[in-house]
PDB file of C-alpha atoms (C1' of nucleotides) and ligand atoms in Angstrom:
ATOM      1  CA  MET A   1      40.794 -55.737  86.271  1.00 48.00           C
ATOM      2  CA  GLY A   2      43.592 -54.073  84.446  1.00 55.00           C
ATOM      3  CA  LYS A   3      45.330 -51.259  86.084  1.00 69.00           C
ATOM      4  CA  ALA A   4      44.575 -47.819  84.289  1.00 86.00           C
ATOM      5  CA  LEU A   5      47.174 -46.646  81.925  1.00 93.00           C
ATOM      6  CA  THR A   6      49.330 -43.329  82.582  1.00 95.00           C
ATOM      7  CA  LYS A   7      48.738 -40.386  80.124  1.00 96.00           C
ATOM      8  CA  ASN A   8      51.775 -42.057  78.237  1.00 97.00           C
ATOM      9  CA  GLN A   9      50.768 -45.207  77.797  1.00 98.00           C
ATOM     10  CA  ALA A  10      47.190 -44.090  76.978  1.00 97.00           C
ATOM     11  CA  LEU A  11      48.705 -41.591  74.228  1.00 98.00           C
ATOM     12  CA  VAL A  12      50.637 -44.376  72.670  1.00 98.00           C
ATOM     13  CA  LEU A  13      47.804 -47.005  72.773  1.00 98.00           C
ATOM     14  CA  ASP A  14      45.288 -44.181  70.992  1.00 97.00           C
ATOM     15  CA  THR A  15      47.853 -43.429  68.559  1.00 98.00           C
ATOM     16  CA  LEU A  16      48.162 -47.268  67.635  1.00 97.00           C
ATOM     17  CA  SER A  17      44.381 -47.914  67.708  1.00 97.00           C
ATOM     18  CA  ARG A  18      43.819 -44.887  65.337  1.00 96.00           C
ATOM     19  CA  ALA A  19      46.157 -46.267  62.903  1.00 95.00           C
ATOM     20  CA  ASP A  20      45.171 -48.550  60.053  1.00 89.00           C
ATOM     21  CA  GLY A  21      48.364 -50.452  60.002  1.00 89.00           C
ATOM     22  CA  PRO A  22      51.493 -50.930  62.054  1.00 95.00           C
ATOM     23  CA  LEU A  23      53.697 -48.325  63.310  1.00 97.00           C
ATOM     24  CA  SER A  24      57.224 -47.726  64.013  1.00 98.00           C
ATOM     25  CA  ALA A  25      58.210 -46.406  67.743  1.00 98.00           C
ATOM     26  CA  TYR A  26      59.837 -43.360  65.969  1.00 98.00           C
ATOM     27  CA  SER A  27      56.417 -42.625  63.972  1.00 98.00           C
ATOM     28  CA  ILE A  28      54.428 -42.981  66.928  1.00 98.00           C
ATOM     29  CA  LEU A  29      56.750 -40.376  68.355  1.00 98.00           C
ATOM     30  CA  ASP A  30      56.484 -38.097  65.602  1.00 97.00           C
ATOM     31  CA  ASP A  31      52.610 -38.063  66.238  1.00 97.00           C
ATOM     32  CA  LEU A  32      53.081 -37.287  69.828  1.00 97.00           C
ATOM     33  CA  ARG A  33      55.376 -34.469  69.461  1.00 95.00           C
ATOM     34  CA  ASP A  34      52.442 -32.169  70.036  1.00 95.00           C
ATOM     35  CA  GLU A  35      50.980 -33.939  72.711  1.00 95.00           C
ATOM     36  CA  GLY A  36      54.302 -33.760  74.938  1.00 93.00           C
ATOM     37  CA  MET A  37      56.123 -36.930  73.885  1.00 96.00           C
ATOM     38  CA  GLN A  38      59.527 -35.692  73.104  1.00 96.00           C
ATOM     39  CA  ALA A  39      62.363 -38.684  73.195  1.00 98.00           C
ATOM     40  CA  PRO A  40      62.190 -42.607  72.368  1.00 98.00           C
ATOM     41  CA  PRO A  41      62.659 -43.762  75.894  1.00 98.00           C
ATOM     42  CA  GLN A  42      58.930 -42.327  76.750  1.00 98.00           C
ATOM     43  CA  VAL A  43      57.715 -44.152  73.657  1.00 98.00           C
ATOM     44  CA  TYR A  44      59.183 -47.191  74.389  1.00 98.00           C
ATOM     45  CA  ARG A  45      58.492 -47.158  78.031  1.00 98.00           C
ATOM     46  CA  ALA A  46      54.832 -47.070  77.008  1.00 98.00           C
ATOM     47  CA  LEU A  47      55.280 -49.871  74.189  1.00 98.00           C
ATOM     48  CA  GLU A  48      56.922 -52.170  76.733  1.00 97.00           C
ATOM     49  CA  LYS A  49      54.062 -51.726  79.367  1.00 97.00           C
ATOM     50  CA  LEU A  50      51.211 -52.204  76.752  1.00 96.00           C
ATOM     51  CA  LEU A  51      53.132 -55.422  75.191  1.00 95.00           C
ATOM     52  CA  LYS A  52      53.178 -57.038  78.778  1.00 94.00           C
ATOM     53  CA  THR A  53      49.249 -56.311  79.060  1.00 92.00           C
ATOM     54  CA  GLY A  54      48.551 -57.829  76.028  1.00 92.00           C
ATOM     55  CA  LEU A  55      46.871 -54.484  74.508  1.00 94.00           C
ATOM     56  CA  ILE A  56      49.331 -54.159  71.683  1.00 96.00           C
ATOM     57  CA  HIS A  57      51.619 -56.497  69.715  1.00 96.00           C
ATOM     58  CA  ARG A  58      55.003 -56.293  68.463  1.00 96.00           C
ATOM     59  CA  LEU A  59      55.369 -57.193  64.729  1.00 95.00           C
ATOM     60  CA  GLU A  60      58.971 -58.773  64.776  1.00 96.00           C
ATOM     61  CA  SER A  61      59.672 -58.679  61.042  1.00 94.00           C
ATOM     62  CA  LEU A  62      58.799 -55.318  60.844  1.00 94.00           C
ATOM     63  CA  ASN A  63      60.171 -53.595  63.996  1.00 97.00           C
ATOM     64  CA  ALA A  64      56.672 -52.397  64.309  1.00 97.00           C
ATOM     65  CA  TYR A  65      53.688 -52.582  66.602  1.00 97.00           C
ATOM     66  CA  ILE A  66      50.096 -52.560  66.048  1.00 95.00           C
ATOM     67  CA  ALA A  67      47.069 -52.629  68.389  1.00 96.00           C
ATOM     68  CA  CYS A  68      45.415 -55.860  69.261  1.00 94.00           C
ATOM     69  CA  ARG A  69      41.998 -55.605  67.619  1.00 89.00           C
ATOM     70  CA  ASP A  70      40.972 -59.196  68.205  1.00 86.00           C
ATOM     71  CA  PRO A  71      38.982 -59.146  71.123  1.00 82.00           C
ATOM     72  CA  ASP A  72      39.498 -62.626  72.550  1.00 85.00           C
ATOM     73  CA  CYS A  73      43.355 -62.165  72.121  1.00 84.00           C
ATOM     74  CA  VAL A  74      44.216 -63.255  75.636  1.00 80.00           C
ATOM     75  CA  SER A  75      42.599 -66.331  75.113  1.00 78.00           C
ATOM     76  CA  HIS A  76      44.647 -67.721  72.600  1.00 77.00           C
ATOM     77  CA  THR A  77      47.683 -69.446  73.175  1.00 77.00           C
ATOM     78  CA  VAL A  78      49.309 -68.043  70.040  1.00 88.00           C
ATOM     79  CA  THR A  79      48.666 -65.226  67.691  1.00 90.00           C
ATOM     80  CA  GLY A  80      49.823 -65.226  64.349  1.00 93.00           C
ATOM     81  CA  PHE A  81      49.877 -62.061  61.760  1.00 94.00           C
ATOM     82  CA  ALA A  82      49.395 -62.151  58.021  1.00 95.00           C
ATOM     83  CA  ILE A  83      51.043 -59.169  56.909  1.00 92.00           C
ATOM     84  CA  CYS A  84      50.487 -57.728  53.033  1.00 91.00           C
ATOM     85  CA  GLU A  85      53.632 -56.753  51.457  1.00 87.00           C
ATOM     86  CA  THR A  86      51.350 -54.647  49.048  1.00 87.00           C
ATOM     87  CA  CYS A  87      48.835 -52.715  51.016  1.00 88.00           C
ATOM     88  CA  GLY A  88      50.779 -53.270  54.480  1.00 87.00           C
ATOM     89  CA  ASP A  89      47.351 -54.645  55.944  1.00 90.00           C
ATOM     90  CA  VAL A  90      48.101 -56.993  59.000  1.00 92.00           C
ATOM     91  CA  ILE A  91      45.420 -59.765  59.612  1.00 94.00           C
ATOM     92  CA  GLU A  92      45.632 -61.232  62.976  1.00 94.00           C
ATOM     93  CA  PHE A  93      44.752 -64.683  63.406  1.00 94.00           C
ATOM     94  CA  ALA A  94      44.454 -67.114  66.042  1.00 90.00           C
ATOM     95  CA  GLY A  95      45.640 -70.598  64.998  1.00 81.00           C
ATOM     96  CA  GLU A  96      44.175 -72.848  67.547  1.00 86.00           C
ATOM     97  CA  LYS A  97      45.284 -75.836  65.964  1.00 90.00           C
ATOM     98  CA  ILE A  98      49.028 -74.332  65.128  1.00 92.00           C
ATOM     99  CA  SER A  99      49.035 -73.730  68.823  1.00 92.00           C
ATOM    100  CA  ARG A 100      48.304 -77.414  69.475  1.00 93.00           C
ATOM    101  CA  GLN A 101      50.936 -78.682  66.791  1.00 93.00           C
ATOM    102  CA  LEU A 102      53.552 -76.058  68.201  1.00 94.00           C
ATOM    103  CA  LYS A 103      52.735 -77.724  71.814  1.00 94.00           C
ATOM    104  CA  ASP A 104      53.408 -80.928  70.589  1.00 95.00           C
ATOM    105  CA  TRP A 105      56.667 -80.041  69.440  1.00 95.00           C
ATOM    106  CA  GLU A 106      57.446 -78.404  72.286  1.00 96.00           C
ATOM    107  CA  ASP A 107      56.509 -81.546  74.605  1.00 96.00           C
ATOM    108  CA  ASP A 108      58.269 -83.991  72.284  1.00 96.00           C
ATOM    109  CA  ASN A 109      61.601 -81.857  72.481  1.00 96.00           C
ATOM    110  CA  GLY A 110      61.196 -80.604  76.033  1.00 96.00           C
ATOM    111  CA  PHE A 111      61.282 -76.975  75.148  1.00 97.00           C
ATOM    112  CA  LEU A 112      59.445 -74.543  76.907  1.00 95.00           C
ATOM    113  CA  ALA A 113      58.239 -71.446  74.966  1.00 94.00           C
ATOM    114  CA  GLU A 114      57.254 -68.209  76.726  1.00 90.00           C
ATOM    115  CA  LYS A 115      56.812 -66.345  73.652  1.00 92.00           C
ATOM    116  CA  THR A 116      55.662 -67.578  69.952  1.00 94.00           C
ATOM    117  CA  THR A 117      55.793 -65.586  66.765  1.00 95.00           C
ATOM    118  CA  ILE A 118      54.172 -66.730  63.748  1.00 96.00           C
ATOM    119  CA  GLU A 119      54.366 -63.836  61.091  1.00 95.00           C
ATOM    120  CA  LEU A 120      53.237 -64.564  57.293  1.00 95.00           C
ATOM    121  CA  ARG A 121      54.586 -62.111  54.965  1.00 92.00           C
ATOM    122  CA  GLY A 122      52.777 -61.978  51.575  1.00 92.00           C
ATOM    123  CA  ILE A 123      49.750 -60.755  49.554  1.00 93.00           C
ATOM    124  CA  CYS A 124      46.103 -60.409  50.697  1.00 94.00           C
ATOM    125  CA  LYS A 125      43.508 -61.201  49.401  1.00 95.00           C
ATOM    126  CA  PRO A 126      41.793 -57.838  47.784  1.00 95.00           C
ATOM    127  CA  CYS A 127      45.570 -57.315  46.671  1.00 93.00           C
ATOM    128  CA  LYS A 128      45.710 -60.490  44.597  1.00 90.00           C
ATOM    129  CA  GLY A 129      42.553 -59.118  42.839  1.00 81.00           C
TER     130      GLY A 129
ATOM    131  CA  MET B   1      72.588 -76.003  39.969  1.00 52.00           C
ATOM    132  CA  GLY B   2      73.605 -73.375  42.805  1.00 57.00           C
ATOM    133  CA  LYS B   3      76.183 -70.704  41.611  1.00 70.00           C
ATOM    134  CA  ALA B   4      79.487 -70.573  43.325  1.00 86.00           C
ATOM    135  CA  LEU B   5      79.957 -68.095  46.195  1.00 93.00           C
ATOM    136  CA  THR B   6      81.817 -65.173  45.838  1.00 95.00           C
ATOM    137  CA  LYS B   7      84.758 -64.632  48.305  1.00 95.00           C
ATOM    138  CA  ASN B   8      82.680 -62.335  50.736  1.00 97.00           C
ATOM    139  CA  GLN B   9      79.660 -64.646  50.736  1.00 97.00           C
ATOM    140  CA  ALA B  10      81.721 -67.447  51.552  1.00 97.00           C
ATOM    141  CA  LEU B  11      83.513 -65.695  54.398  1.00 97.00           C
ATOM    142  CA  VAL B  12      80.265 -64.740  55.942  1.00 98.00           C
ATOM    143  CA  LEU B  13      78.688 -68.242  55.321  1.00 97.00           C
ATOM    144  CA  ASP B  14      82.000 -69.791  56.812  1.00 97.00           C
ATOM    145  CA  THR B  15      81.866 -67.384  59.843  1.00 97.00           C
ATOM    146  CA  LEU B  16      78.270 -68.462  60.117  1.00 97.00           C
ATOM    147  CA  SER B  17      78.676 -72.149  60.137  1.00 97.00           C
ATOM    148  CA  ARG B  18      81.769 -71.864  62.755  1.00 96.00           C
ATOM    149  CA  ALA B  19      79.582 -70.272  65.356  1.00 95.00           C
ATOM    150  CA  ASP B  20      77.389 -72.087  67.900  1.00 89.00           C
ATOM    151  CA  GLY B  21      74.708 -69.936  67.626  1.00 90.00           C
ATOM    152  CA  PRO B  22      73.155 -66.835  65.714  1.00 95.00           C
ATOM    153  CA  LEU B  23      75.433 -63.937  64.820  1.00 97.00           C
ATOM    154  CA  SER B  24      74.377 -60.478  64.304  1.00 98.00           C
ATOM    155  CA  ALA B  25      75.558 -58.548  61.294  1.00 98.00           C
ATOM    156  CA  TYR B  26      78.192 -56.436  63.021  1.00 98.00           C
ATOM    157  CA  SER B  27      79.457 -59.345  64.767  1.00 98.00           C
ATOM    158  CA  ILE B  28      80.190 -60.933  61.751  1.00 98.00           C
ATOM    159  CA  LEU B  29      81.742 -57.921  60.344  1.00 98.00           C
ATOM    160  CA  ASP B  30      83.860 -58.094  63.517  1.00 97.00           C
ATOM    161  CA  ASP B  31      84.948 -61.292  62.865  1.00 97.00           C
ATOM    162  CA  LEU B  32      86.107 -60.703  59.064  1.00 97.00           C
ATOM    163  CA  ARG B  33      88.151 -57.509  59.678  1.00 95.00           C
ATOM    164  CA  ASP B  34      91.171 -59.405  59.427  1.00 94.00           C
ATOM    165  CA  GLU B  35      90.007 -60.741  56.151  1.00 94.00           C
ATOM    166  CA  GLY B  36      89.372 -57.566  54.532  1.00 92.00           C
ATOM    167  CA  MET B  37      85.715 -56.822  55.376  1.00 96.00           C
ATOM    168  CA  GLN B  38      85.460 -53.623  56.101  1.00 95.00           C
ATOM    169  CA  ALA B  39      82.067 -51.933  56.265  1.00 97.00           C
ATOM    170  CA  PRO B  40      78.537 -52.891  56.846  1.00 98.00           C
ATOM    171  CA  PRO B  41      77.240 -52.790  53.223  1.00 98.00           C
ATOM    172  CA  GLN B  42      80.067 -55.725  52.580  1.00 98.00           C
ATOM    173  CA  VAL B  43      78.459 -58.266  55.107  1.00 98.00           C
ATOM    174  CA  TYR B  44      74.713 -57.340  54.636  1.00 98.00           C
ATOM    175  CA  ARG B  45      75.111 -57.981  50.810  1.00 98.00           C
ATOM    176  CA  ALA B  46      76.320 -61.481  51.514  1.00 98.00           C
ATOM    177  CA  LEU B  47      74.149 -62.075  53.939  1.00 98.00           C
ATOM    178  CA  GLU B  48      70.838 -60.945  51.509  1.00 97.00           C
ATOM    179  CA  LYS B  49      72.350 -63.472  48.592  1.00 96.00           C
ATOM    180  CA  LEU B  50      72.716 -66.211  51.301  1.00 96.00           C
ATOM    181  CA  LEU B  51      69.321 -65.604  52.617  1.00 95.00           C
ATOM    182  CA  LYS B  52      68.131 -65.834  49.203  1.00 93.00           C
ATOM    183  CA  THR B  53      69.809 -68.866  48.348  1.00 92.00           C
ATOM    184  CA  GLY B  54      68.433 -70.400  51.748  1.00 92.00           C
ATOM    185  CA  LEU B  55      71.873 -71.053  52.811  1.00 94.00           C
ATOM    186  CA  ILE B  56      71.366 -69.388  56.093  1.00 95.00           C
ATOM    187  CA  HIS B  57      68.249 -68.134  57.712  1.00 96.00           C
ATOM    188  CA  ARG B  58      67.487 -64.636  59.814  1.00 96.00           C
ATOM    189  CA  LEU B  59      65.878 -64.744  63.305  1.00 95.00           C
ATOM    190  CA  GLU B  60      63.481 -61.886  63.112  1.00 96.00           C
ATOM    191  CA  SER B  61      63.058 -61.740  66.586  1.00 94.00           C
ATOM    192  CA  LEU B  62      66.912 -61.325  67.530  1.00 95.00           C
ATOM    193  CA  ASN B  63      67.885 -59.389  64.272  1.00 97.00           C
ATOM    194  CA  ALA B  64      70.392 -62.021  63.617  1.00 97.00           C
ATOM    195  CA  TYR B  65      71.380 -64.715  61.433  1.00 97.00           C
ATOM    196  CA  ILE B  66      72.257 -68.566  61.590  1.00 95.00           C
ATOM    197  CA  ALA B  67      73.908 -71.169  59.351  1.00 96.00           C
ATOM    198  CA  CYS B  68      71.017 -73.336  58.120  1.00 94.00           C
ATOM    199  CA  ARG B  69      71.962 -76.891  59.572  1.00 89.00           C
ATOM    200  CA  ASP B  70      68.828 -79.093  58.419  1.00 86.00           C
ATOM    201  CA  PRO B  71      70.068 -80.842  55.447  1.00 82.00           C
ATOM    202  CA  ASP B  72      66.369 -81.277  53.986  1.00 84.00           C
ATOM    203  CA  CYS B  73      65.789 -77.501  54.977  1.00 84.00           C
ATOM    204  CA  VAL B  74      64.924 -76.379  51.408  1.00 80.00           C
ATOM    205  CA  SER B  75      62.113 -79.393  51.232  1.00 77.00           C
ATOM    206  CA  HIS B  76      60.031 -77.853  54.015  1.00 76.00           C
ATOM    207  CA  THR B  77      57.668 -75.298  53.549  1.00 75.00           C
ATOM    208  CA  VAL B  78      58.067 -73.479  57.101  1.00 87.00           C
ATOM    209  CA  THR B  79      61.058 -73.376  59.271  1.00 90.00           C
ATOM    210  CA  GLY B  80      60.539 -72.935  62.619  1.00 93.00           C
ATOM    211  CA  PHE B  81      63.178 -72.068  65.268  1.00 94.00           C
ATOM    212  CA  ALA B  82      63.340 -72.429  69.052  1.00 95.00           C
ATOM    213  CA  ILE B  83      65.517 -69.984  70.600  1.00 92.00           C
ATOM    214  CA  CYS B  84      66.472 -70.586  74.304  1.00 91.00           C
ATOM    215  CA  GLU B  85      66.683 -67.270  76.221  1.00 87.00           C
ATOM    216  CA  THR B  86      68.928 -68.925  78.741  1.00 86.00           C
ATOM    217  CA  CYS B  87      71.945 -70.477  76.661  1.00 87.00           C
ATOM    218  CA  GLY B  88      71.092 -69.066  73.437  1.00 86.00           C
ATOM    219  CA  ASP B  89      70.904 -71.966  71.525  1.00 90.00           C
ATOM    220  CA  VAL B  90      68.719 -72.375  68.630  1.00 92.00           C
ATOM    221  CA  ILE B  91      66.821 -75.442  67.316  1.00 93.00           C
ATOM    222  CA  GLU B  92      65.688 -75.584  63.729  1.00 93.00           C
ATOM    223  CA  PHE B  93      62.568 -77.707  62.985  1.00 94.00           C
ATOM    224  CA  ALA B  94      60.321 -78.776  60.175  1.00 90.00           C
ATOM    225  CA  GLY B  95      56.866 -78.251  61.258  1.00 81.00           C
ATOM    226  CA  GLU B  96      55.164 -80.300  58.279  1.00 86.00           C
ATOM    227  CA  LYS B  97      51.942 -80.334  60.083  1.00 89.00           C
ATOM    228  CA  ILE B  98      52.154 -76.808  61.326  1.00 92.00           C
ATOM    229  CA  SER B  99      53.047 -75.834  57.799  1.00 92.00           C
ATOM    230  CA  ARG B 100      49.881 -77.573  56.490  1.00 93.00           C
ATOM    231  CA  GLN B 101      47.620 -75.757  59.344  1.00 93.00           C
ATOM    232  CA  LEU B 102      49.112 -72.438  57.874  1.00 94.00           C
ATOM    233  CA  LYS B 103      48.216 -73.505  54.335  1.00 94.00           C
ATOM    234  CA  ASP B 104      44.639 -74.227  55.508  1.00 95.00           C
ATOM    235  CA  TRP B 105      44.476 -70.756  57.279  1.00 95.00           C
ATOM    236  CA  GLU B 106      45.984 -69.260  54.175  1.00 96.00           C
ATOM    237  CA  ASP B 107      43.326 -71.175  51.549  1.00 96.00           C
ATOM    238  CA  ASP B 108      40.701 -69.886  54.005  1.00 96.00           C
ATOM    239  CA  ASN B 109      41.394 -66.411  53.999  1.00 96.00           C
ATOM    240  CA  GLY B 110      43.043 -65.852  50.462  1.00 96.00           C
ATOM    241  CA  PHE B 111      46.452 -65.171  51.723  1.00 97.00           C
ATOM    242  CA  LEU B 112      49.252 -65.953  50.016  1.00 95.00           C
ATOM    243  CA  ALA B 113      52.238 -66.206  52.204  1.00 94.00           C
ATOM    244  CA  GLU B 114      55.875 -65.589  50.644  1.00 90.00           C
ATOM    245  CA  LYS B 115      57.880 -65.836  53.544  1.00 91.00           C
ATOM    246  CA  THR B 116      56.789 -67.567  57.016  1.00 94.00           C
ATOM    247  CA  THR B 117      58.447 -66.581  60.447  1.00 95.00           C
ATOM    248  CA  ILE B 118      57.788 -68.946  63.455  1.00 95.00           C
ATOM    249  CA  GLU B 119      59.927 -68.543  66.229  1.00 95.00           C
ATOM    250  CA  LEU B 120      59.888 -69.694  69.920  1.00 95.00           C
ATOM    251  CA  ARG B 121      61.602 -67.767  72.707  1.00 92.00           C
ATOM    252  CA  GLY B 122      61.675 -69.929  75.715  1.00 92.00           C
ATOM    253  CA  ILE B 123      64.042 -72.688  77.960  1.00 94.00           C
ATOM    254  CA  CYS B 124      65.281 -75.558  76.165  1.00 94.00           C
ATOM    255  CA  LYS B 125      65.338 -78.908  77.654  1.00 95.00           C
ATOM    256  CA  PRO B 126      68.940 -78.935  78.840  1.00 95.00           C
ATOM    257  CA  CYS B 127      68.270 -75.547  80.483  1.00 93.00           C
ATOM    258  CA  LYS B 128      65.154 -76.685  82.082  1.00 90.00           C
ATOM    259  CA  GLY B 129      67.481 -79.341  83.884  1.00 81.00           C
TER     260      GLY B 129
ATOM    261  C1'  DT C   1      84.005 -56.345  21.319  1.00 67.70           C
ATOM    262  C1'  DA C   2      80.504 -53.955  23.102  1.00 67.70           C
ATOM    263  C1'  DG C   3      76.987 -54.515  26.628  1.00 67.70           C
ATOM    264  C1'  DC C   4      74.850 -55.810  30.872  1.00 67.70           C
ATOM    265  C1'  DA C   5      74.310 -57.787  35.340  1.00 67.70           C
ATOM    266  C1'  DA C   6      76.495 -58.782  39.739  1.00 67.70           C
ATOM    267  C1'  DG C   7      79.493 -57.671  43.058  1.00 67.70           C
ATOM    268  C1'  DC C   8      82.678 -54.689  45.186  1.00 67.70           C
ATOM    269  C1'  DG C   9      84.824 -50.853  48.345  1.00 67.70           C
ATOM    270  C1'  DT C  10      83.551 -46.557  50.183  1.00 67.70           C
ATOM    271  C1'  DT C  11      81.528 -42.883  52.649  1.00 67.70           C
ATOM    272  C1'  DA C  12      77.542 -41.046  54.683  1.00 67.70           C
ATOM    273  C1'  DT C  13      73.648 -41.672  56.659  1.00 67.70           C
ATOM    274  C1'  DA C  14      68.824 -43.464  58.508  1.00 67.70           C
ATOM    275  C1'  DT C  15      66.278 -46.477  61.262  1.00 67.70           C
ATOM    276  C1'  DT C  16      65.636 -48.789  65.763  1.00 67.70           C
ATOM    277  C1'  DG C  17      66.662 -49.114  70.482  1.00 67.70           C
ATOM    278  C1'  DT C  18      68.766 -48.634  75.586  1.00 67.70           C
ATOM    279  C1'  DA C  19      71.727 -46.504  79.207  1.00 67.70           C
ATOM    280  C1'  DA C  20      71.891 -43.793  82.892  1.00 67.70           C
ATOM    281  C1'  DC C  21      70.394 -40.009  85.835  1.00 67.70           C
ATOM    282  C1'  DA C  22      67.685 -36.847  88.888  1.00 67.70           C
ATOM    283  C1'  DC C  23      63.227 -36.123  89.893  1.00 67.70           C
ATOM    284  C1'  DA C  24      57.794 -36.897  90.467  1.00 67.70           C
ATOM    285  C1'  DA C  25      53.532 -39.394  91.334  1.00 67.70           C
ATOM    286  C1'  DT C  26      51.315 -43.520  92.847  1.00 67.70           C
ATOM    287  C1'  DA C  27      50.818 -47.340  95.698  1.00 67.70           C
ATOM    288  C1'  DA C  28      51.488 -50.066  99.793  1.00 67.70           C
ATOM    289  C1'  DC C  29      52.330 -50.051 104.953  1.00 67.70           C
ATOM    290  C1'  DC C  30      52.535 -49.161 109.746  1.00 67.70           C
TER     291       DC C  30
ATOM    292  C1'  DG D   1      48.888 -39.155 108.743  1.00 67.70           C
ATOM    293  C1'  DG D   2      53.979 -40.308 107.744  1.00 67.70           C
ATOM    294  C1'  DT D   3      57.193 -43.562 105.716  1.00 67.70           C
ATOM    295  C1'  DT D   4      58.783 -46.288 102.285  1.00 67.70           C
ATOM    296  C1'  DA D   5      58.925 -49.261  97.820  1.00 67.70           C
ATOM    297  C1'  DT D   6      57.382 -48.852  93.150  1.00 67.70           C
ATOM    298  C1'  DT D   7      56.425 -47.282  89.107  1.00 67.70           C
ATOM    299  C1'  DG D   8      56.724 -43.682  85.458  1.00 67.70           C
ATOM    300  C1'  DT D   9      58.760 -39.437  83.784  1.00 67.70           C
ATOM    301  C1'  DG D  10      61.965 -36.101  81.439  1.00 67.70           C
ATOM    302  C1'  DT D  11      66.444 -35.826  79.742  1.00 67.70           C
ATOM    303  C1'  DT D  12      70.899 -36.313  77.344  1.00 67.70           C
ATOM    304  C1'  DA D  13      73.657 -38.997  75.513  1.00 67.70           C
ATOM    305  C1'  DC D  14      74.927 -43.285  72.755  1.00 67.70           C
ATOM    306  C1'  DA D  15      74.431 -48.060  71.163  1.00 67.70           C
ATOM    307  C1'  DA D  16      72.984 -51.268  67.934  1.00 67.70           C
ATOM    308  C1'  DT D  17      71.041 -52.513  63.174  1.00 67.70           C
ATOM    309  C1'  DA D  18      70.360 -51.229  58.186  1.00 67.70           C
ATOM    310  C1'  DT D  19      70.296 -48.822  54.170  1.00 67.70           C
ATOM    311  C1'  DA D  20      71.499 -44.884  50.017  1.00 67.70           C
ATOM    312  C1'  DA D  21      74.289 -43.782  46.671  1.00 67.70           C
ATOM    313  C1'  DC D  22      78.480 -43.424  44.201  1.00 67.70           C
ATOM    314  C1'  DG D  23      82.019 -45.057  40.921  1.00 67.70           C
ATOM    315  C1'  DC D  24      84.304 -49.175  39.837  1.00 67.70           C
ATOM    316  C1'  DT D  25      85.692 -54.137  38.809  1.00 67.70           C
ATOM    317  C1'  DT D  26      84.486 -58.663  37.037  1.00 67.70           C
ATOM    318  C1'  DG D  27      82.464 -62.080  34.482  1.00 67.70           C
ATOM    319  C1'  DC D  28      79.345 -63.346  31.102  1.00 67.70           C
ATOM    320  C1'  DT D  29      77.156 -63.323  26.644  1.00 67.70           C
ATOM    321  C1'  DA D  30      75.193 -61.652  22.625  1.00 67.70           C
TER     322       DA D  30
HETATM  323 ZN1   ZN E   1      45.890 -59.866  69.822  1.00 67.70          ZN
HETATM  324 ZN1   ZN E   2      46.974 -56.050  50.477  1.00 67.70          ZN
HETATM  325 ZN1   ZN E   3      67.550 -74.249  57.223  1.00 67.70          ZN
HETATM  326 ZN1   ZN E   4      68.996 -73.612  76.907  1.00 67.70          ZN
END
DNA sequence: TAGCAAGCGTTATATTGTAACACAATAACC
DNA sequence: GGTTATTGTGTTACAATATAACGCTTGCTA
């Protein structure tokens, strides 16, 4: 049972859920000025919590955040993101096989991964036409 | 035939090559003050060029840069990095199989990746003991 | 020799992220 | 209940990362 969110956490999550793409911390802040959010630390603290609970993801190559839209995300070993450079769309994918390949590499090399980042930057199907 | 590097590009590459781990743009700048490097744009422009030619890599999850140490790096479809949170070591790996899995996903989903980021954050073999 | 592309040096600014502090709400415990 | 530990809050100030824009130089090359 996941803990209830605080007001700020709920606001940030709500903003990310409504957005149709990744948002920077500062654009979240701007969106929430009217709701009483006033300074970066408030946003960053909420983001940190939401990341820890897996409700959102951080896109490292964009310095941006996105709400998790995959219902079984938690069950995946790794989550990948395909980011369209043209329309900005982000597709979250599971990559079970990739996950296994990475595990193999880890086992072979004695590396224990705590977090895995997989991000593709390119052009999505609709944008290719 | 790769073009010769300019002075600034050579300086930046040299700094990254000597380093035993990833460096931030600003620490490169600090290292090169005595060599005449004075402001961020000079470093960033050199980094951009070196990235384009594949001589260095950018670690997205660290906002840092590292010299390529894999002799056949260019022949790999994707390059992965395992970053130890304890000692800071970075291991560059090839991931041919992973590359193929990603290609499969791309084909299935009509996505054309131009750049692929794979970064593992965790603990390396020596640090685990 | 004129034009062009790439790089350079510089200043200023934009963007992203934290440290630190005092206080408030919440949860845990006896 | 009352005490205490944990977590979150609001705030100010600042650090770290990255880019815009300008005018100039250099080396090709047509
Ligand atoms: Zn997810
Ligand atoms: Zn697209
Ligand atoms: Zn490489
Ligand atoms: Zn290590």
